[in-house]
């Protein structure tokens, strides 16, 4: 059997690629190893759907949303302190919205359904076990089904962070734990009205909380997302740091849930689900080669997940790269264009522009000082500012900063250097 | 031999969520699948159908969510048929299984199958009495609870169907099944084969034939379903040493009432014996108007 395009993996990247290729009139097979799209996937919880505006106009009217994120909070935690910067926007609660919490089993099924509507053939419970290569070109995949060889002009690998197909082709380097993080998440059940009350939201409004300083000094951070009647609570930590610390990831989640600033949110909740997943966070400087003859790499498999401090985005980058892969495959099959146009397309879109602009962010955000010193420094500084010391006169802010820096082993020149680096990174 | 072998499949959410707070059950259409018993029923149907040279028809009652497993059956070479029902969850709780059986037999359009295979039990306990009612509607024999089902060759090229059933104390019962029959199988001994990729691709785009079940609404109407919450029994906290408290809580070293064998008795006597048992253990009391739960 020969098709124009085989897409391996019906996650956001794979389904987007299949959607674009099928819309171009190509014969497309979308292979999924799970019994249905989204059955095995894990992510934090927020999808930013602006990338779908042109492809699926009015997508927000049918996407299986849990809540529309109208509050975005960034927290800095220490053992007993918490500083929160909280932003709320009414505009984010109205069409065309900004981001939503959704469950991957719902979202992936919806997006794969769009690809099927466009003409792609979805085959589930089928594992692509290897590539078929002829004369240095990928010409198909082998699957674990009887009579399971499938041939195509283009194979798009969207098979996740540990892409076996890309490894077989030598596109992915040997796994380096320094460029991977581990996301660990619990889904906690609470009645909707309790979530509304605790997080100060109504109706379909939701909250996205990103947290720094809750991982026992291991590089990473935490999150709390509100779903309709559940909370997603978890941490994302460096695999390298986690291994060295000898701390079990579930202990970090337990710490987070027990923190005085978090515990009131999750009190009385029942654990519905526990999951973990690797996340590629190497950034622009560690992207693999994205194409080979007859082969494209997209989504997490291509390391296209943005982890840059205040921006933690994966699904929209997966969709963006998947759409580009689908376009490149269509241009190749229909017009003979080179598959290298895929990289050029990504370079001209937000996918690689953001990665390129924020290429230094992973190293800065995961640096020892940002992770281990600054949360306590910031909390001490703010506590000093707001502690009334009468009858002693109020100390000056610079004096407080010097004291907090000294107590936390940070030299002011380091602070200035990191501030400058942060300014350059996020300019 | 030719003929028709029917696999009567129940496709349901094998990972239905029970809300830990409210007890509400959420069933996801996309996770509807065959249970191990249903998969075994389909595999037996395919094997026997192949041996007899018979058509194999996979039938499932339900909404569009059952089409996924039916496509799997289609890819394995079976004909498929969805008997559409439009029942809500509350209606399903009191579904008239005889009416369901009648709908299934009606869907066969007068064709009498040589063998009907179904699951001995389903994940949601929905199998219930359906196989028995199907056997009744077809007017054929029924063999429930089978752990194996095989064809034995007879003289003259004929075959007979031999079944094995689990009995108490680890014993087994071997039976010769007269045909036509309805057989319920456990999810044991066989594993459903995998469809080839070409067949799966062909089945993924195929249209599943649908007939409407046209069920008569049940005479019983469920207004509300609530989580099963047994009434808590108030027990005094044990006192004494930690060893004494542990013994009190576990009931170790205490005398227990031995099991009582009642019977053989007829149904009214058995009901009286059960009521006496519940009264004796404090679950029921006699009220002026009848029985009351304590």
XYZ file of C-alpha atoms in Angstrom, chain A residues 8 20 23 57 62-63 98 141 147 166 226 231 244 246 284 292 295 344 359 372 377 397 407 426:
24
model
C 3.184 8.672 12.996
C -2.911 20.102 6.387
C -6.701 19.308 3.040
C -11.871 29.432 12.149
C -16.187 23.532 19.484
C -12.879 22.803 21.204
C -6.265 33.497 24.818
C 7.174 2.536 7.969
C 1.168 -7.399 6.872
C 14.185 9.845 14.390
C -7.975 24.779 37.083
C -7.113 20.737 39.388
C 21.442 13.852 41.414
C 17.803 11.330 44.719
C 16.868 26.444 19.769
C 15.840 13.941 5.837
C 11.165 12.315 6.287
C 12.407 27.669 6.269
C 17.470 30.612 22.875
C 18.240 28.044 44.249
C 16.163 36.429 47.975
C 14.951 49.193 49.724
C 21.970 36.212 53.349
C 13.548 38.508 27.042
